[in-house]
């Protein structure tokens, strides 16, 4: 039944991410690195289980729950941010943000456009694909950065405030 599959999904996600996060923390990297690795490893170590439990037709409720969790996490991070820290870092944050977005964007577009003859699909225009690759390379993962800064106790340090201001 759908409820049983959802329960297995939930227990698998929570169990694997908790265990891999714990292991990562023991080895040195942030917990979030282990939690992400858990999802990658699950598909490699147990492909049949992963395909059966996480088949596309069974992801509706889990997908909705994950979006809700991400929304709540980002909301709580917003509550933790101190507006005065963000205002103080406005100038450097803008310069760092623009450069850290523009360089990968331009490089990604250039590389994707150059590789188009080797990997592009016939009939698909070059520019949209190149912009997609450039955009993918230039965006940051705010929740992952926030988790790392929080776990390491750096969120309200000068460097952490600058990093989160750039990401925000």
PDB file of C-alpha atoms in Angstrom:
ATOM      1  CA  UNK A   1       0.000   0.000   0.000  1.00  0.00           C
ATOM      2  CA  UNK A   2       1.033   3.640  -0.401  1.00  0.00           C
ATOM      3  CA  UNK A   3       1.210   4.198   3.361  1.00  0.00           C
ATOM      4  CA  UNK A   4       3.569   1.248   3.818  1.00  0.00           C
ATOM      5  CA  UNK A   5       5.846   2.426   0.997  1.00  0.00           C
ATOM      6  CA  UNK A   6       5.891   5.947   2.457  1.00  0.00           C
ATOM      7  CA  UNK A   7       6.785   4.548   5.892  1.00  0.00           C
ATOM      8  CA  UNK A   8       9.631   2.462   4.407  1.00  0.00           C
ATOM      9  CA  UNK A   9      10.862   5.528   2.500  1.00  0.00           C
ATOM     10  CA  UNK A  10      10.787   7.672   5.616  1.00  0.00           C
ATOM     11  CA  UNK A  11      12.545   5.086   7.800  1.00  0.00           C
ATOM     12  CA  UNK A  12      15.154   4.496   5.094  1.00  0.00           C
ATOM     13  CA  UNK A  13      15.873   8.198   4.610  1.00  0.00           C
ATOM     14  CA  UNK A  14      16.014   9.000   8.319  1.00  0.00           C
ATOM     15  CA  UNK A  15      18.027   5.884   9.202  1.00  0.00           C
ATOM     16  CA  UNK A  16      20.546   6.166   6.371  1.00  0.00           C
ATOM     17  CA  UNK A  17      21.078   9.919   6.692  1.00  0.00           C
ATOM     18  CA  UNK A  18      21.380   9.762  10.461  1.00  0.00           C
ATOM     19  CA  UNK A  19      23.891   6.902  10.307  1.00  0.00           C
ATOM     20  CA  UNK A  20      25.946   8.428   7.497  1.00  0.00           C
ATOM     21  CA  UNK A  21      25.850  11.845   9.166  1.00  0.00           C
ATOM     22  CA  UNK A  22      27.088  10.338  12.411  1.00  0.00           C
ATOM     23  CA  UNK A  23      29.893   8.529  10.565  1.00  0.00           C
ATOM     24  CA  UNK A  24      30.906  11.667   8.681  1.00  0.00           C
ATOM     25  CA  UNK A  25      31.032  13.673  11.903  1.00  0.00           C
ATOM     26  CA  UNK A  26      33.325  11.030  13.416  1.00  0.00           C
ATOM     27  CA  UNK A  27      35.631  11.142  10.370  1.00  0.00           C
ATOM     28  CA  UNK A  28      35.802  14.935  10.209  1.00  0.00           C
ATOM     29  CA  UNK A  29      33.565  16.262   7.419  1.00  0.00           C
ATOM     30  CA  UNK A  30      30.293  18.005   8.299  1.00  0.00           C
ATOM     31  CA  UNK A  31      27.297  15.760   8.926  1.00  0.00           C
ATOM     32  CA  UNK A  32      25.553  17.097   5.827  1.00  0.00           C
ATOM     33  CA  UNK A  33      28.301  15.590   3.641  1.00  0.00           C
ATOM     34  CA  UNK A  34      27.566  12.139   5.070  1.00  0.00           C
ATOM     35  CA  UNK A  35      23.831  12.696   4.725  1.00  0.00           C
ATOM     36  CA  UNK A  36      24.200  13.515   1.029  1.00  0.00           C
ATOM     37  CA  UNK A  37      26.547  10.578   0.531  1.00  0.00           C
ATOM     38  CA  UNK A  38      23.902   8.286   2.042  1.00  0.00           C
ATOM     39  CA  UNK A  39      21.544   8.960  -0.827  1.00  0.00           C
ATOM     40  CA  UNK A  40      24.245   8.393  -3.419  1.00  0.00           C
ATOM     41  CA  UNK A  41      25.477   5.211  -1.771  1.00  0.00           C
ATOM     42  CA  UNK A  42      22.015   3.747  -1.280  1.00  0.00           C
ATOM     43  CA  UNK A  43      21.482   3.675  -5.032  1.00  0.00           C
ATOM     44  CA  UNK A  44      24.875   2.013  -5.552  1.00  0.00           C
ATOM     45  CA  UNK A  45      24.848  -0.468  -2.675  1.00  0.00           C
ATOM     46  CA  UNK A  46      21.204  -1.516  -2.881  1.00  0.00           C
ATOM     47  CA  UNK A  47      20.004  -0.675  -6.403  1.00  0.00           C
ATOM     48  CA  UNK A  48      17.053  -3.075  -6.428  1.00  0.00           C
ATOM     49  CA  UNK A  49      15.783  -1.832  -3.073  1.00  0.00           C
ATOM     50  CA  UNK A  50      16.335   1.783  -4.072  1.00  0.00           C
ATOM     51  CA  UNK A  51      14.516   1.383  -7.389  1.00  0.00           C
ATOM     52  CA  UNK A  52      11.565  -0.384  -5.770  1.00  0.00           C
ATOM     53  CA  UNK A  53      11.121   1.923  -2.776  1.00  0.00           C
ATOM     54  CA  UNK A  54      12.012   5.213  -4.458  1.00  0.00           C
ATOM     55  CA  UNK A  55      10.353   4.632  -7.838  1.00  0.00           C
ATOM     56  CA  UNK A  56       9.015   7.818  -9.422  1.00  0.00           C
ATOM     57  CA  UNK A  57       5.392   6.780  -8.913  1.00  0.00           C
ATOM     58  CA  UNK A  58       5.987   6.475  -5.153  1.00  0.00           C
ATOM     59  CA  UNK A  59       7.685   9.822  -4.549  1.00  0.00           C
ATOM     60  CA  UNK A  60       4.643  12.122  -4.256  1.00  0.00           C
ATOM     61  CA  UNK A  61       4.222  12.200  -0.471  1.00  0.00           C
ATOM     62  CA  UNK A  62       7.953  11.988   0.238  1.00  0.00           C
ATOM     63  CA  UNK A  63       8.626  14.800  -2.238  1.00  0.00           C
ATOM     64  CA  UNK A  64       6.001  16.994  -0.594  1.00  0.00           C
ATOM     65  CA  UNK A  65       7.413  16.249   2.858  1.00  0.00           C
ATOM     66  CA  UNK A  66      10.950  17.039   1.691  1.00  0.00           C
ATOM     67  CA  UNK A  67       9.824  20.377   0.249  1.00  0.00           C
ATOM     68  CA  UNK A  68       8.078  21.213   3.508  1.00  0.00           C
ATOM     69  CA  UNK A  69      11.204  20.300   5.475  1.00  0.00           C
ATOM     70  CA  UNK A  70      13.382  22.464   3.237  1.00  0.00           C
ATOM     71  CA  UNK A  71      10.934  25.352   3.532  1.00  0.00           C
ATOM     72  CA  UNK A  72      10.929  25.116   7.332  1.00  0.00           C
ATOM     73  CA  UNK A  73      14.726  24.876   7.464  1.00  0.00           C
ATOM     74  CA  UNK A  74      15.242  27.947   5.281  1.00  0.00           C
ATOM     75  CA  UNK A  75      12.618  29.828   7.325  1.00  0.00           C
ATOM     76  CA  UNK A  76      14.406  28.948  10.576  1.00  0.00           C
ATOM     77  CA  UNK A  77      17.741  30.014   9.063  1.00  0.00           C
ATOM     78  CA  UNK A  78      16.140  33.342   8.186  1.00  0.00           C
ATOM     79  CA  UNK A  79      15.106  33.735  11.820  1.00  0.00           C
ATOM     80  CA  UNK A  80      18.697  33.057  12.923  1.00  0.00           C
ATOM     81  CA  UNK A  81      20.239  35.602  10.569  1.00  0.00           C
ATOM     82  CA  UNK A  82      21.025  38.977  12.058  1.00  0.00           C
ATOM     83  CA  UNK A  83      20.059  41.854   9.747  1.00  0.00           C
ATOM     84  CA  UNK A  84      22.787  44.110  11.165  1.00  0.00           C
ATOM     85  CA  UNK A  85      25.449  41.513  10.224  1.00  0.00           C
ATOM     86  CA  UNK A  86      24.053  41.351   6.700  1.00  0.00           C
ATOM     87  CA  UNK A  87      24.031  45.158   6.387  1.00  0.00           C
ATOM     88  CA  UNK A  88      27.633  45.397   7.603  1.00  0.00           C
ATOM     89  CA  UNK A  89      28.734  42.834   5.017  1.00  0.00           C
ATOM     90  CA  UNK A  90      26.682  44.332   2.152  1.00  0.00           C
ATOM     91  CA  UNK A  91      29.624  45.689   0.084  1.00  0.00           C
ATOM     92  CA  UNK A  92      31.978  42.705   0.288  1.00  0.00           C
ATOM     93  CA  UNK A  93      29.052  40.287  -0.024  1.00  0.00           C
ATOM     94  CA  UNK A  94      27.859  41.943  -3.243  1.00  0.00           C
ATOM     95  CA  UNK A  95      31.343  41.897  -4.774  1.00  0.00           C
ATOM     96  CA  UNK A  96      31.966  38.265  -3.792  1.00  0.00           C
ATOM     97  CA  UNK A  97      28.497  37.177  -4.899  1.00  0.00           C
ATOM     98  CA  UNK A  98      28.771  38.792  -8.311  1.00  0.00           C
ATOM     99  CA  UNK A  99      32.239  37.443  -8.989  1.00  0.00           C
ATOM    100  CA  UNK A 100      31.442  33.966  -7.662  1.00  0.00           C
ATOM    101  CA  UNK A 101      28.366  33.823  -9.878  1.00  0.00           C
ATOM    102  CA  UNK A 102      29.637  35.529 -13.015  1.00  0.00           C
ATOM    103  CA  UNK A 103      32.889  33.595 -13.419  1.00  0.00           C
ATOM    104  CA  UNK A 104      31.253  30.118 -13.286  1.00  0.00           C
ATOM    105  CA  UNK A 105      28.296  31.359 -15.361  1.00  0.00           C
ATOM    106  CA  UNK A 106      30.504  32.672 -18.156  1.00  0.00           C
ATOM    107  CA  UNK A 107      32.857  29.678 -17.992  1.00  0.00           C
ATOM    108  CA  UNK A 108      29.941  27.220 -17.996  1.00  0.00           C
ATOM    109  CA  UNK A 109      28.242  28.890 -20.953  1.00  0.00           C
ATOM    110  CA  UNK A 110      31.531  28.982 -22.876  1.00  0.00           C
ATOM    111  CA  UNK A 111      32.405  25.341 -22.186  1.00  0.00           C
ATOM    112  CA  UNK A 112      28.868  24.099 -22.910  1.00  0.00           C
ATOM    113  CA  UNK A 113      28.733  26.096 -26.146  1.00  0.00           C
ATOM    114  CA  UNK A 114      32.144  24.740 -27.199  1.00  0.00           C
ATOM    115  CA  UNK A 115      31.145  21.146 -26.376  1.00  0.00           C
ATOM    116  CA  UNK A 116      27.749  21.440 -28.072  1.00  0.00           C
ATOM    117  CA  UNK A 117      28.904  19.761 -31.297  1.00  0.00           C
ATOM    118  CA  UNK A 118      30.031  16.732 -29.264  1.00  0.00           C
ATOM    119  CA  UNK A 119      27.097  16.408 -26.872  1.00  0.00           C
ATOM    120  CA  UNK A 120      24.205  18.518 -28.168  1.00  0.00           C
ATOM    121  CA  UNK A 121      21.031  16.930 -29.445  1.00  0.00           C
ATOM    122  CA  UNK A 122      19.996  17.676 -33.027  1.00  0.00           C
ATOM    123  CA  UNK A 123      17.266  20.301 -33.172  1.00  0.00           C
ATOM    124  CA  UNK A 124      17.969  21.661 -29.688  1.00  0.00           C
ATOM    125  CA  UNK A 125      19.284  25.226 -29.758  1.00  0.00           C
ATOM    126  CA  UNK A 126      22.784  25.771 -28.364  1.00  0.00           C
ATOM    127  CA  UNK A 127      22.065  28.832 -26.196  1.00  0.00           C
ATOM    128  CA  UNK A 128      19.425  27.384 -23.796  1.00  0.00           C
ATOM    129  CA  UNK A 129      21.584  24.359 -23.020  1.00  0.00           C
ATOM    130  CA  UNK A 130      24.664  26.514 -22.510  1.00  0.00           C
ATOM    131  CA  UNK A 131      22.730  28.838 -20.191  1.00  0.00           C
ATOM    132  CA  UNK A 132      21.461  25.847 -18.211  1.00  0.00           C
ATOM    133  CA  UNK A 133      25.002  24.543 -17.667  1.00  0.00           C
ATOM    134  CA  UNK A 134      26.294  28.010 -16.759  1.00  0.00           C
ATOM    135  CA  UNK A 135      23.444  28.594 -14.314  1.00  0.00           C
ATOM    136  CA  UNK A 136      23.910  25.185 -12.690  1.00  0.00           C
ATOM    137  CA  UNK A 137      27.571  25.986 -12.081  1.00  0.00           C
ATOM    138  CA  UNK A 138      26.921  29.453 -10.681  1.00  0.00           C
ATOM    139  CA  UNK A 139      24.204  28.865  -8.076  1.00  0.00           C
ATOM    140  CA  UNK A 140      24.954  28.020  -4.474  1.00  0.00           C
ATOM    141  CA  UNK A 141      23.292  25.548  -2.152  1.00  0.00           C
ATOM    142  CA  UNK A 142      22.148  27.812   0.649  1.00  0.00           C
ATOM    143  CA  UNK A 143      20.764  25.060   2.920  1.00  0.00           C
ATOM    144  CA  UNK A 144      23.979  23.018   2.758  1.00  0.00           C
ATOM    145  CA  UNK A 145      26.132  26.064   3.524  1.00  0.00           C
ATOM    146  CA  UNK A 146      23.834  27.058   6.387  1.00  0.00           C
ATOM    147  CA  UNK A 147      23.996  23.540   7.867  1.00  0.00           C
ATOM    148  CA  UNK A 148      27.797  23.475   7.704  1.00  0.00           C
ATOM    149  CA  UNK A 149      28.153  26.927   9.254  1.00  0.00           C
ATOM    150  CA  UNK A 150      25.655  26.087  12.011  1.00  0.00           C
ATOM    151  CA  UNK A 151      27.242  22.717  12.804  1.00  0.00           C
ATOM    152  CA  UNK A 152      30.723  24.214  12.974  1.00  0.00           C
ATOM    153  CA  UNK A 153      29.530  27.132  15.128  1.00  0.00           C
ATOM    154  CA  UNK A 154      30.536  29.652  12.461  1.00  0.00           C
ATOM    155  CA  UNK A 155      27.160  31.089  11.486  1.00  0.00           C
ATOM    156  CA  UNK A 156      27.621  34.266  13.513  1.00  0.00           C
ATOM    157  CA  UNK A 157      31.387  34.596  13.065  1.00  0.00           C
ATOM    158  CA  UNK A 158      32.610  37.353  10.716  1.00  0.00           C
ATOM    159  CA  UNK A 159      33.484  34.818   8.000  1.00  0.00           C
ATOM    160  CA  UNK A 160      30.239  32.864   8.483  1.00  0.00           C
ATOM    161  CA  UNK A 161      28.153  36.039   8.343  1.00  0.00           C
ATOM    162  CA  UNK A 162      29.905  37.035   5.111  1.00  0.00           C
ATOM    163  CA  UNK A 163      29.416  33.571   3.590  1.00  0.00           C
ATOM    164  CA  UNK A 164      25.722  33.430   4.472  1.00  0.00           C
ATOM    165  CA  UNK A 165      25.220  37.017   3.248  1.00  0.00           C
ATOM    166  CA  UNK A 166      26.769  36.036  -0.093  1.00  0.00           C
ATOM    167  CA  UNK A 167      24.561  32.950  -0.340  1.00  0.00           C
ATOM    168  CA  UNK A 168      21.432  34.847   0.691  1.00  0.00           C
TER     169      UNK A 168
END
